[in-house]
XYZ file of C-alpha atoms in Angstrom:
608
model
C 0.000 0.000 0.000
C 2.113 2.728 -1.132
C 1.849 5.687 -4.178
C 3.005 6.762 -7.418
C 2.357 9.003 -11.710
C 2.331 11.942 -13.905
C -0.495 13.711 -15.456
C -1.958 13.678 -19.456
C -2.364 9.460 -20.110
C 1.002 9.451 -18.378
C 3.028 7.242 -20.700
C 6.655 7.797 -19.463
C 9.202 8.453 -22.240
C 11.656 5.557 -21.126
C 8.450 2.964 -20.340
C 7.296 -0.089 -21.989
C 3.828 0.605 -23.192
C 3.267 -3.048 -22.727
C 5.087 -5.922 -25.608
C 4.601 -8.436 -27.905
C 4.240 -10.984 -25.711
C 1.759 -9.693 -22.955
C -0.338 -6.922 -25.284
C -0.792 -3.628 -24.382
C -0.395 -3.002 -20.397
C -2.461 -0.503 -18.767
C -1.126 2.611 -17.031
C -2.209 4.742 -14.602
C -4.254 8.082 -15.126
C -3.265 10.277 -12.429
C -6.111 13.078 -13.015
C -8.530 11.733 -10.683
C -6.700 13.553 -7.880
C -4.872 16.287 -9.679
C -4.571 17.359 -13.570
C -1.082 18.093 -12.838
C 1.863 18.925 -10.813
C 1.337 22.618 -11.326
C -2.227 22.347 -11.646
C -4.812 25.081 -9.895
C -6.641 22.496 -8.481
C -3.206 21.388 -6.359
C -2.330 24.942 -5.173
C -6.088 25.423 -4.405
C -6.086 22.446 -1.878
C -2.304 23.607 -0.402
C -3.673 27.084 0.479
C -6.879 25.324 1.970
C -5.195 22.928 3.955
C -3.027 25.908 5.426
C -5.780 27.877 6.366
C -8.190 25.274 7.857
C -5.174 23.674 9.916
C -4.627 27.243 11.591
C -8.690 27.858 11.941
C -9.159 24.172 13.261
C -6.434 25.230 15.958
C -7.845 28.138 16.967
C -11.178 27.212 17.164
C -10.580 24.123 19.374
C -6.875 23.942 20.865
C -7.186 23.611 24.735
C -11.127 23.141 24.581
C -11.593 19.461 23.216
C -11.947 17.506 26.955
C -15.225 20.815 27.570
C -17.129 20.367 24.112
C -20.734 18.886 24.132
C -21.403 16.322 21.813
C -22.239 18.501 18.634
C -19.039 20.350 18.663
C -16.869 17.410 18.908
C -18.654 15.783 16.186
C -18.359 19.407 14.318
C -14.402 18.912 15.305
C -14.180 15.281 14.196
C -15.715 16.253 10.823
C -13.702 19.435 10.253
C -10.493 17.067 11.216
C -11.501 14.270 8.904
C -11.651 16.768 5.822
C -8.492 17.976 6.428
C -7.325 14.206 6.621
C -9.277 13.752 3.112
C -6.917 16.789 1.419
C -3.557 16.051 2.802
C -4.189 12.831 1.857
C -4.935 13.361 -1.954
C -1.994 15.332 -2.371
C 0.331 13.239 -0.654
C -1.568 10.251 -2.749
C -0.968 11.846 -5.786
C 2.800 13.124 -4.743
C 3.952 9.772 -3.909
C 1.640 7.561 -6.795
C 4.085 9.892 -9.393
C 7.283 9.338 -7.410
C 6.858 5.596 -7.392
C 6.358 5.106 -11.081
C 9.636 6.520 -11.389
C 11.739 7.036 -8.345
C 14.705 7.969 -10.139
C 13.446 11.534 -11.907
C 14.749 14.091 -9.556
C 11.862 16.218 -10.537
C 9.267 13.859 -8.603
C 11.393 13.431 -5.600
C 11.516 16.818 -5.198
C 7.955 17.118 -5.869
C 7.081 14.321 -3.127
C 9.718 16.152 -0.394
C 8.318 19.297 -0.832
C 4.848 18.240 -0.565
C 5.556 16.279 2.357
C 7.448 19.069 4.202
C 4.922 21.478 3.469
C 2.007 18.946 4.520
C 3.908 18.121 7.858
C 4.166 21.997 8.737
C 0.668 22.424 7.960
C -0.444 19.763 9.960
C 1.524 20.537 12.999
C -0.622 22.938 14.856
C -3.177 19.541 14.675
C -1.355 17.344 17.000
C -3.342 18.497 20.091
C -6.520 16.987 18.939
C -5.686 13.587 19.828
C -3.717 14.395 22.596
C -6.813 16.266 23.849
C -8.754 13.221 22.767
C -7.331 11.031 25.224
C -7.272 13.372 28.126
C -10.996 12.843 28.120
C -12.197 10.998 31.260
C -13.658 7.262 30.438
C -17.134 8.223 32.034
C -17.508 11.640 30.077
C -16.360 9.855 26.594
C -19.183 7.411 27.391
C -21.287 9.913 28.155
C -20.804 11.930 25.066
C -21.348 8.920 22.913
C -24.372 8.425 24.162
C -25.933 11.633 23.787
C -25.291 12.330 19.758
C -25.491 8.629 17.594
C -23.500 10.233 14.638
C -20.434 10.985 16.846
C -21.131 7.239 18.561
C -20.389 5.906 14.897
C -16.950 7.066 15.411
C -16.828 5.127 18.100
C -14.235 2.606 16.766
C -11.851 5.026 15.393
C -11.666 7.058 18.898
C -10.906 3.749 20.711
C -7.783 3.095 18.374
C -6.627 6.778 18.927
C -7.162 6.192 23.055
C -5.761 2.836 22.528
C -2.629 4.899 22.570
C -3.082 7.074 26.083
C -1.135 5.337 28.098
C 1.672 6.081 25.938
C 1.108 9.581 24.999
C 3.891 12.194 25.614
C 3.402 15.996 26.518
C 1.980 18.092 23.132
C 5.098 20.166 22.984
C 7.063 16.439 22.342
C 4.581 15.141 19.872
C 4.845 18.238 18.176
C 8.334 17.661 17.908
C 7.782 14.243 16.874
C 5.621 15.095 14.188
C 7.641 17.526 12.784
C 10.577 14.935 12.984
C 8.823 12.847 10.904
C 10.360 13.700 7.577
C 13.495 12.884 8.825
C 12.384 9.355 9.369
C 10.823 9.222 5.847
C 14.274 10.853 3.915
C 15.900 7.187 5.473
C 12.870 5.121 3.743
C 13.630 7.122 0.163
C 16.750 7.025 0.736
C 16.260 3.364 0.948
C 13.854 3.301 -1.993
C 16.255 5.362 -4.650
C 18.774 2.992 -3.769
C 16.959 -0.125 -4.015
C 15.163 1.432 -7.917
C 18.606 2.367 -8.970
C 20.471 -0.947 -8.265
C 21.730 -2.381 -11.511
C 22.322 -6.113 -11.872
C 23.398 -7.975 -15.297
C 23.262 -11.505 -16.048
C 23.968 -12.936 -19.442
C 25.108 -9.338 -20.617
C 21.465 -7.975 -19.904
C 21.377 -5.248 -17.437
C 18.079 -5.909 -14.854
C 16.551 -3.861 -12.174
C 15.744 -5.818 -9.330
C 12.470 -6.852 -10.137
C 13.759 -8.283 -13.134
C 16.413 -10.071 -11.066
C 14.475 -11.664 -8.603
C 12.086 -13.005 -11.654
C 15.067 -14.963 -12.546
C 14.371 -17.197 -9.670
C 11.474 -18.420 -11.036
C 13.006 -19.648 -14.445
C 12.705 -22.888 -15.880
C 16.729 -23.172 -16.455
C 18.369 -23.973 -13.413
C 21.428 -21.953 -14.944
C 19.729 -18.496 -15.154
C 18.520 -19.270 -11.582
C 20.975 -19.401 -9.969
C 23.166 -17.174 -12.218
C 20.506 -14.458 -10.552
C 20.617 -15.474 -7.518
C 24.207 -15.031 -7.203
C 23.967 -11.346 -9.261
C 21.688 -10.447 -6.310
C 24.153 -11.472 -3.305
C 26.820 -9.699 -5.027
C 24.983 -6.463 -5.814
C 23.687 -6.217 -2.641
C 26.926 -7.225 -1.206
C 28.509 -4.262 -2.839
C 25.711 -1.824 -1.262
C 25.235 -3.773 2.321
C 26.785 -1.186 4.280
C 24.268 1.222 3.044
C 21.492 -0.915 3.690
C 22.818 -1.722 7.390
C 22.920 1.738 7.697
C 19.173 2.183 6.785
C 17.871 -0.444 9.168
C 20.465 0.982 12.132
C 18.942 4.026 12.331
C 15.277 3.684 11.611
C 15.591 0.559 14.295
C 17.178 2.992 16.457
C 14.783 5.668 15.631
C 12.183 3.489 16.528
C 13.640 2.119 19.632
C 13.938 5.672 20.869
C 10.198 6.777 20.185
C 8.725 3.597 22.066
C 11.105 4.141 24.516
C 9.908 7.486 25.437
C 6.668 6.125 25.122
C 7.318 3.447 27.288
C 5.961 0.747 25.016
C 6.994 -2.795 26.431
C 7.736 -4.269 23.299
C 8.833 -2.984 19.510
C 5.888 -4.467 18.324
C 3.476 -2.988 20.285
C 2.876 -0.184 18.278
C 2.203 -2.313 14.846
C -0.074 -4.291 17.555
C -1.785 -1.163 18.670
C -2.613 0.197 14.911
C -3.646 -3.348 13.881
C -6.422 -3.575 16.672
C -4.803 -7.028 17.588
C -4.202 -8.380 21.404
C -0.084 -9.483 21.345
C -1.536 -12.954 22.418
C -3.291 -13.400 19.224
C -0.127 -12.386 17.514
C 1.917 -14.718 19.420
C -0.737 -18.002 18.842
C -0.381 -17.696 15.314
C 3.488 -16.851 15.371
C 3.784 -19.865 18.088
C 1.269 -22.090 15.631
C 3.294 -21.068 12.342
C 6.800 -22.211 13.526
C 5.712 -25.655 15.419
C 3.816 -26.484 11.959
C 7.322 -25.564 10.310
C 8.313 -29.241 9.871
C 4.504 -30.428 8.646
C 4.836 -27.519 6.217
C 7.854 -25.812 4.978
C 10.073 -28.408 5.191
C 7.475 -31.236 4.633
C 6.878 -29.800 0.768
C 10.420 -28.514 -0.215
C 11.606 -32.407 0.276
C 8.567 -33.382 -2.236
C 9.977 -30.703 -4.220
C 13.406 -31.715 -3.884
C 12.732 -35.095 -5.407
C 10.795 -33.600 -8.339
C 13.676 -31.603 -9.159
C 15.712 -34.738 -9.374
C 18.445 -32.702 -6.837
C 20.185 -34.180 -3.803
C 19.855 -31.063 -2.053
C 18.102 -27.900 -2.615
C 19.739 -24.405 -3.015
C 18.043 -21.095 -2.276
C 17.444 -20.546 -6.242
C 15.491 -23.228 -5.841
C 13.046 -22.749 -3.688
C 10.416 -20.508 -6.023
C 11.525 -23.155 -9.363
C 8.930 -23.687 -11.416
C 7.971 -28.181 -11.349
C 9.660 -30.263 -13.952
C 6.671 -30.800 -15.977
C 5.314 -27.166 -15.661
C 4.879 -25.749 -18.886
C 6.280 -22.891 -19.601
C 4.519 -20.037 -21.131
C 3.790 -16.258 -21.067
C 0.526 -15.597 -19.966
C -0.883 -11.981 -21.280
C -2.731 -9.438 -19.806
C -5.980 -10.217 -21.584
C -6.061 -13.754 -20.210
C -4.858 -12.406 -16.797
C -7.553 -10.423 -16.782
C -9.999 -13.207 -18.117
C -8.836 -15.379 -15.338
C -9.176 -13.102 -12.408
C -12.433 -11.693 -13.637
C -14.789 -15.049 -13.907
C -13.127 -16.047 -10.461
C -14.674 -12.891 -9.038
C -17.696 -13.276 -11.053
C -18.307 -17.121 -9.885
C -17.884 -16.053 -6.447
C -19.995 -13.200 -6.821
C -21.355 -11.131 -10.270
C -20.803 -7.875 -7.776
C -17.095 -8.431 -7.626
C -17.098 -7.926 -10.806
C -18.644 -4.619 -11.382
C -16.312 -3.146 -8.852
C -13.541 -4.368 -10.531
C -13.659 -3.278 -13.826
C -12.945 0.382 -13.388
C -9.818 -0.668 -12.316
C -9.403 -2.241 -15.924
C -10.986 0.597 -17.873
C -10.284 3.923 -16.407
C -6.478 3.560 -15.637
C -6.536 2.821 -12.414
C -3.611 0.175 -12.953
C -0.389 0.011 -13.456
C 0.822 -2.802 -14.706
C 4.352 -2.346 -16.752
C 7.933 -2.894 -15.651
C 9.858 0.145 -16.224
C 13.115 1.609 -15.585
C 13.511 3.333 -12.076
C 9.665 1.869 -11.437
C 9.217 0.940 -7.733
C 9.560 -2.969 -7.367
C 6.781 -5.447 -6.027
C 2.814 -4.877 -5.998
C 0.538 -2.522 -4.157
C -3.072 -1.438 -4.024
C -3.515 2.096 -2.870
C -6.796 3.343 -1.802
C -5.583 7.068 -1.896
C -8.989 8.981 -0.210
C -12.886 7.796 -0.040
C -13.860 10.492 -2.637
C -11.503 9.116 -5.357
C -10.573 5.422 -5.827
C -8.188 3.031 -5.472
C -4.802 2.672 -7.574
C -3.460 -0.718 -8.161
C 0.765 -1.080 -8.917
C 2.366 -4.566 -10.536
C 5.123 -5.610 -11.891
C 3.275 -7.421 -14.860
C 5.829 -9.999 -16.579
C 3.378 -12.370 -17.402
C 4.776 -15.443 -15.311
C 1.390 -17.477 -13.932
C 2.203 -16.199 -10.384
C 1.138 -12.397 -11.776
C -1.826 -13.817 -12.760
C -1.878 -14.299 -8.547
C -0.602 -11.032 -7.999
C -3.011 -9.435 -10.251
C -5.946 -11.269 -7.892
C -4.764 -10.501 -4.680
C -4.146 -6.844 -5.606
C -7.267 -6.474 -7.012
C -9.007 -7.646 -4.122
C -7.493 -4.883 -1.849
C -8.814 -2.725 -4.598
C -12.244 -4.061 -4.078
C -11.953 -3.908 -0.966
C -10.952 -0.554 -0.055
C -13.649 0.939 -3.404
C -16.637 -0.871 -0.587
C -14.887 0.491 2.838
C -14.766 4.143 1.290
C -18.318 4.562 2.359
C -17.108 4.604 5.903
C -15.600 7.783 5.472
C -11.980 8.838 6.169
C -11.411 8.008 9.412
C -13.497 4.454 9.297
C -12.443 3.271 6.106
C -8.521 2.442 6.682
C -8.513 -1.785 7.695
C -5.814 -2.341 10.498
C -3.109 -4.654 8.556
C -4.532 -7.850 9.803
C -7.487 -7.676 7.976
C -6.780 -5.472 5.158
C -4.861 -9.199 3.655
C -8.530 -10.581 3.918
C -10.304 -9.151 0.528
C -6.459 -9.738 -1.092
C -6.002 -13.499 -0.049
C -9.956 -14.454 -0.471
C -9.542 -13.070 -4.341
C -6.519 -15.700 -4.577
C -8.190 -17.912 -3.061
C -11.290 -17.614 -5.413
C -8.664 -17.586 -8.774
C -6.781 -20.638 -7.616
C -10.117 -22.576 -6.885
C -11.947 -21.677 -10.007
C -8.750 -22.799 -12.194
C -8.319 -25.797 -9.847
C -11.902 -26.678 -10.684
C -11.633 -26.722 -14.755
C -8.128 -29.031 -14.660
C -8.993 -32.320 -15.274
C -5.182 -33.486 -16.515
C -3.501 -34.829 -13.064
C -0.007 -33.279 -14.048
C -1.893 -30.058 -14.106
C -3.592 -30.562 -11.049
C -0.265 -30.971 -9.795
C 1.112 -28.146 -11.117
C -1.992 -25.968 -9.588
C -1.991 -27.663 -6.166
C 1.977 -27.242 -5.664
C 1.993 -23.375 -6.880
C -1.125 -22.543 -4.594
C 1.388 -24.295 -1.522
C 4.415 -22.573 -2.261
C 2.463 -19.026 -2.457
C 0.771 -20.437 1.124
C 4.184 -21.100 2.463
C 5.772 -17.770 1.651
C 2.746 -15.971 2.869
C 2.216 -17.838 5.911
C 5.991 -19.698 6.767
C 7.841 -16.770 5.545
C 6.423 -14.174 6.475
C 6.155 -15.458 9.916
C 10.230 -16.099 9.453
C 10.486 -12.576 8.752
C 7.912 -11.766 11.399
C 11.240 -13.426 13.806
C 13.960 -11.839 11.926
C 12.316 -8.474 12.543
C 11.826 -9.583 16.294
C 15.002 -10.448 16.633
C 16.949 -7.201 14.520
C 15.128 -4.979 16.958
C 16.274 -6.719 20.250
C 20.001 -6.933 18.865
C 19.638 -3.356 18.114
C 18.441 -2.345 21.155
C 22.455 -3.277 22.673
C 23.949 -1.386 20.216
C 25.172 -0.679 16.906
C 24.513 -4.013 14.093
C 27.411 -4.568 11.884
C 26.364 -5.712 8.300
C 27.365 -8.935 9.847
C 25.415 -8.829 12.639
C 22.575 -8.829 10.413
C 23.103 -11.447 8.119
C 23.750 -13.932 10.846
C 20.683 -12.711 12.008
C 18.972 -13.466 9.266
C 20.467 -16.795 8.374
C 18.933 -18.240 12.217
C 15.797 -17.909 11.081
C 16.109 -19.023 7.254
C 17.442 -22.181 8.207
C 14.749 -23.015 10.832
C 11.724 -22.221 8.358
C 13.266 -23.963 5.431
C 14.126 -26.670 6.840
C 17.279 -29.345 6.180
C 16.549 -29.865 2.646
C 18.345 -26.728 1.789
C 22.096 -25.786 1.522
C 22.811 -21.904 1.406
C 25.746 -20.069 -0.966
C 27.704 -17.774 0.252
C 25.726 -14.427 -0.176
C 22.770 -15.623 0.471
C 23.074 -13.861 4.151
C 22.549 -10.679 2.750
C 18.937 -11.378 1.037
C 17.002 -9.377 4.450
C 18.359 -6.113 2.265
C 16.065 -5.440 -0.404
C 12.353 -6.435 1.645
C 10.754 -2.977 1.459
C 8.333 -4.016 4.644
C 11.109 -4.024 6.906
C 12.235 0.060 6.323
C 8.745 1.073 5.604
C 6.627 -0.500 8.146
C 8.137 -2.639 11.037
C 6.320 -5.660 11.731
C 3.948 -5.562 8.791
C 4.600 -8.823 7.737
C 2.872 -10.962 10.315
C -0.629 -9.006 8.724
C -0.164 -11.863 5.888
C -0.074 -14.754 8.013
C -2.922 -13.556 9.541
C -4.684 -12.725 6.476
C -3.991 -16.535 5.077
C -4.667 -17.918 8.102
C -8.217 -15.945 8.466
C -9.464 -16.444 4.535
C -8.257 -20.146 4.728
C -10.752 -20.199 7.584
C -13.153 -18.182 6.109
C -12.780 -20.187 2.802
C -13.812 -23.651 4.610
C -17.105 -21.493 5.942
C -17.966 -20.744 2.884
C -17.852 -24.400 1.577
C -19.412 -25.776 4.533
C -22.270 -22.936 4.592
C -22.231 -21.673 0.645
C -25.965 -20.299 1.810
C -25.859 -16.284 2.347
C -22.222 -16.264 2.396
C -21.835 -13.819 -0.090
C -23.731 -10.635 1.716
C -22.161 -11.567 5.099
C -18.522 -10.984 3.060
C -19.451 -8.104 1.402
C -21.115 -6.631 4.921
C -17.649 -7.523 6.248
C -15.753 -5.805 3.613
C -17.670 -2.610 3.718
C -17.160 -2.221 7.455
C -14.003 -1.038 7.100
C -11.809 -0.314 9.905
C -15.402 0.357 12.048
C -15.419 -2.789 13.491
C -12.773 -5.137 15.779
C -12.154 -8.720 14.301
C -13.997 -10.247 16.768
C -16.860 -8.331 15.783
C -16.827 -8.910 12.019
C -15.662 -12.431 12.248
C -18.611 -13.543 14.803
C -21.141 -13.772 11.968
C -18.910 -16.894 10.268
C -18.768 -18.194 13.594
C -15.230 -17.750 13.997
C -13.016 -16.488 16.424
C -9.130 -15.642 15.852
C -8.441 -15.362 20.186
C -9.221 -18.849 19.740
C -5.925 -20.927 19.563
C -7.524 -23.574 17.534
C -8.384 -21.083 14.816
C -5.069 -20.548 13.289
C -4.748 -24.677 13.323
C -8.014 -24.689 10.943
C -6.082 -22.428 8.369
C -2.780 -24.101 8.717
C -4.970 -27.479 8.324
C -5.725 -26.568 4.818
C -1.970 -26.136 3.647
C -1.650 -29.824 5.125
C -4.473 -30.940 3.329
C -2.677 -29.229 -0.267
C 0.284 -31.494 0.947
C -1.308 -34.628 1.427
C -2.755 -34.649 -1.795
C 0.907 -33.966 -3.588
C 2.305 -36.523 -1.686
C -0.768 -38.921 -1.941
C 0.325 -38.575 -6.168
C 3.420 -39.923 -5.723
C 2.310 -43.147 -4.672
């Protein structure tokens, strides 16, 4: 979930419009939120924001804890407009900067949108401090007496979720202001990370490019990129130690002052989660390790005819995988009757995102890596970012993204401050449209190598959503703790790193040299600390949800989309009860790790 484009049709000079092989890729129209970088419209809403920042302070700095119910709801509304215009411009400044983080003209454009947004802002930081010094009786009270400020009921508890570790309004000032210090070490990060050069076979690749390698059919060009990668990022380690030093320090200092117990209890906090939910799946994840992970890379390890597997084989596509390039169109074919067989609604909300450039689908020169689905503001829409190459697991990619986009285009009704999902369930919409593609193509295979094909690529995307994420869940763990005693050395690090590689993957694996370094390039780790567990959750909660549906087909479909469209107004207990399912319950996260099994069982039951 990040940003990124320019204005006109935005077709970049040095971009792809699509090729040959995959047809014409879409790309994104930026003029939803602004016509241009020097457009009116932009200057109109900078100006605004100003002024209604400084009025909003003046009119209620000092007074929030003594308003009656219709002011605060009058304050809450005024505050959640402002929220709706910084965030369209900082939408729009960081959707251009993405698609091509190299120009210096759009980092510039993103800085000085972001400084200026961050001073603007600044006089705002009192609200929620003020928020939270209002007693628990009166804040009952209040919510009582007006129903339209009780619907924000579930946003306020988040924000007072965070009183007991709320520092004086001069130092959160301070903080805030600080800020864009913290995000200059994630661009930093980012402009190194777009600009990194790697060649193999005398082709010069980004990194996207690279790491597609992995996933070749010839075992040569496999591991020929998998060795390009160590020593690239060998050559730029220090850098990237650098990076995670001092946001991990930065970050150890803020909770610190805070006095949060743990690192993670801030990504705990914003994901509405108890840490003893967190820890149950974690705990569940790693003592399955052995009847997952390393239970399927030995099946895979004999298909591959190898004695031992190396780490540029762990993504390889199956011996008797075909290979082919699968194009847009058909991509698009796929994805869309999965929706449409799950539900003809999913559809309709989907393509927009087809038709009105609201994806962007090419891989380009200086183009940020990976996938994203944005959901910018609730007045405009969603923007979808891939890295289209046309390898069957885009075709997955292209699912699960769209489902965030689906997802976020029915939680807009909430408003701005309802709509955003905490992390743990904004994977749910993502992983169910997966879910739905994978079954639907699973369901028209009849030939058994096929079946085989399906059934091993839908475990290897469960076991690097669930197993290694939940890997990198420890790594993270572990980073910040060893930080915490001092300054890491880029050795520190990788050994780091390697502990918990070897325990997920399990014994079938050997590792080459270089492979130490691979914790460098995972975005998730610089941009938001501790993210990663939200996709074991997410698997975990749609495999779940997945075996309600087939058990109880009946009604299932409004109870999703009533889930969906709740937004962020509603704690997973709350929008899970209707399914009948509960994720404080320890046994939950064995039902979605049961499913994975199941997928294994079958592969192995073909070998006999």
């Amino acid at each position: 979930m990040t940003k990124l484009h320019d204005p006109q049709p935005l077709f970049d000079a040095n971009a792809p419009h699509g090729d040959r092989d995959l047809g014409p890729l879409p790309e994104w129209d930026l003029t939803d939120l602004y016509p241009a970088p020097d457009a009116p419209e932009l200057k109109r809403d900078l100006d605004w924001l100003e002024d209604a920042c400084k009025r909003f302070a003046t009119d209620f700095e000092g007074k929030i804890a003594d308003l009656d119910a219709e002011t605060l709801l009058e304050a809450i509304q005024r505050h959640e407009r402002i929220e709706a215009v910084a965030g369209r411009i900082m939408s729009y400044a960081g959707l251009r900067y993405y698609q091509l983080t190299t120009d210096p003209a759009r980092t510039k454009f993103l800085s000085d949108a972001q400084e200026k947004v961050t001073v603007y802002t600044t006089p705002l930081v009192f609200f929620t401090l003020e928020l939270n010094r209002i007693e628990d009786t009166h804040f009952e009270t209040l919510m009582g007496e007006n129903s339209d400020l009780a619907r924000y009921r579930p946003a306020l508890r988040r924000i007072r979720a965070m009183k007991p570790y709320q520092l004086s309004d001069e130092l959160e000032k301070f903080l805030h202001d600080m800020g864009v210090v913290g995000d200059a070490w994630e661009r930093l990060f980012d402009e190194t990370i777009a600009g990194l050069t790697f060649t193999v076979d005398g082709e010069d690749l980004n990194i996207e490019g690279t790491l597609n390698l992995l996933t070749d059919h010839d075992r040569a060009k496999r591991e020929a990129g998998a060795r390009e990668l160590a020593r690239v990022l060998g050559e730029n380690i220090r850098t990237f130690a650098r990076v995670h030093n001092t946001t991990t320090k930065e970050k150890e200092i803020m909770d610190r002052w805070r006095g949060m117990p743990t690192p993670q209890t801030g990504r705990h906090l914003s994901n509405d989660v108890e840490p003893e939910v967190v820890q149950a799946l974690r705990d569940a994840v790693v003592e399955a390790y052995p009847r997952l992970s390393h239970r399927y890379y030995e099946l895979k390890r004999k298909w591959l005819g190898l004695d031992t597997m190396q780490v540029w084989d762990r993504n390889a596509p199956l011996p008797m995988e075909q290979t082919r390039t699968v194009t847009w169109d058909e991509a698009r074919e796929t994805v869309m009757n999965a929706y449409a067989g799950f539900d003809p609604r999913m559809t309709e909300i989907a393509t927009p995102f087809f038709e009105k450039g609201w994806i962007d689908a090419a891989v380009k020169p200086g183009k940020a890596p990976g996938a994203f689905a944005h959901p910018t503001v609730t007045e405009v829409h969603p923007y979808i970012m891939l890295n289209y190459l046309g390898k069957p697991r885009d075709v997955m990619t292209l699912a699960h993204e769209l489902g965030h986009g689906v997802h976020q285009v029915l939680a807009a009704g909430q408003g701005e401050m309802l709509s955003s999902t905490p992390l743990t369930l904004a994977e749910t919409a993502s992983v169910f449209g997966e879910m739905l593609t994978f079954r639907r193509m699973l369901a028209n295979t009849t030939d058994p190598a096929e079946r085989r094909v399906l059934l091993a690529g839908k475990v290897e995307d469960m076991i690097n959503t669930v197993v290694r994420q939940i890997a990198f869940y420890d790594f993270e763990c572990k980073l910040h703790e060893a930080r915490r005693g001092g300054e890491l050395t880029p050795d520190d690090i990788n050994a780091i790193w390697m502990s918990v590689q070897a325990e997920s993957l399990g014994p079938t694996f050997e590792y080459m040299e270089g492979y130490e370094t691979f914790w460098a390039y995972v975005p998730h780790f610089v941009h938001t600390p501790f993210y990663v567990y939200a996709y074991a959750f997410g698997d975990g909660l749609v495999n779940a949800l997945y075996a309600a549906y087939e058990e109880a087909p009946e009604g299932f479909q409004d109870k999703y989309f009533d889930m969906l469209r709740a937004g962020g107004s509603k704690h997973h207990k709350e929008l899970l009860e209707p399914f009948g399912l509960d994720a404080t319950d320890p046994a939950f996260w064995q039902k979605g790790l049961a499913m994975i099994e199941r997928f294994i069982d079958e592969l192995e039951a073909m070998e006999e």
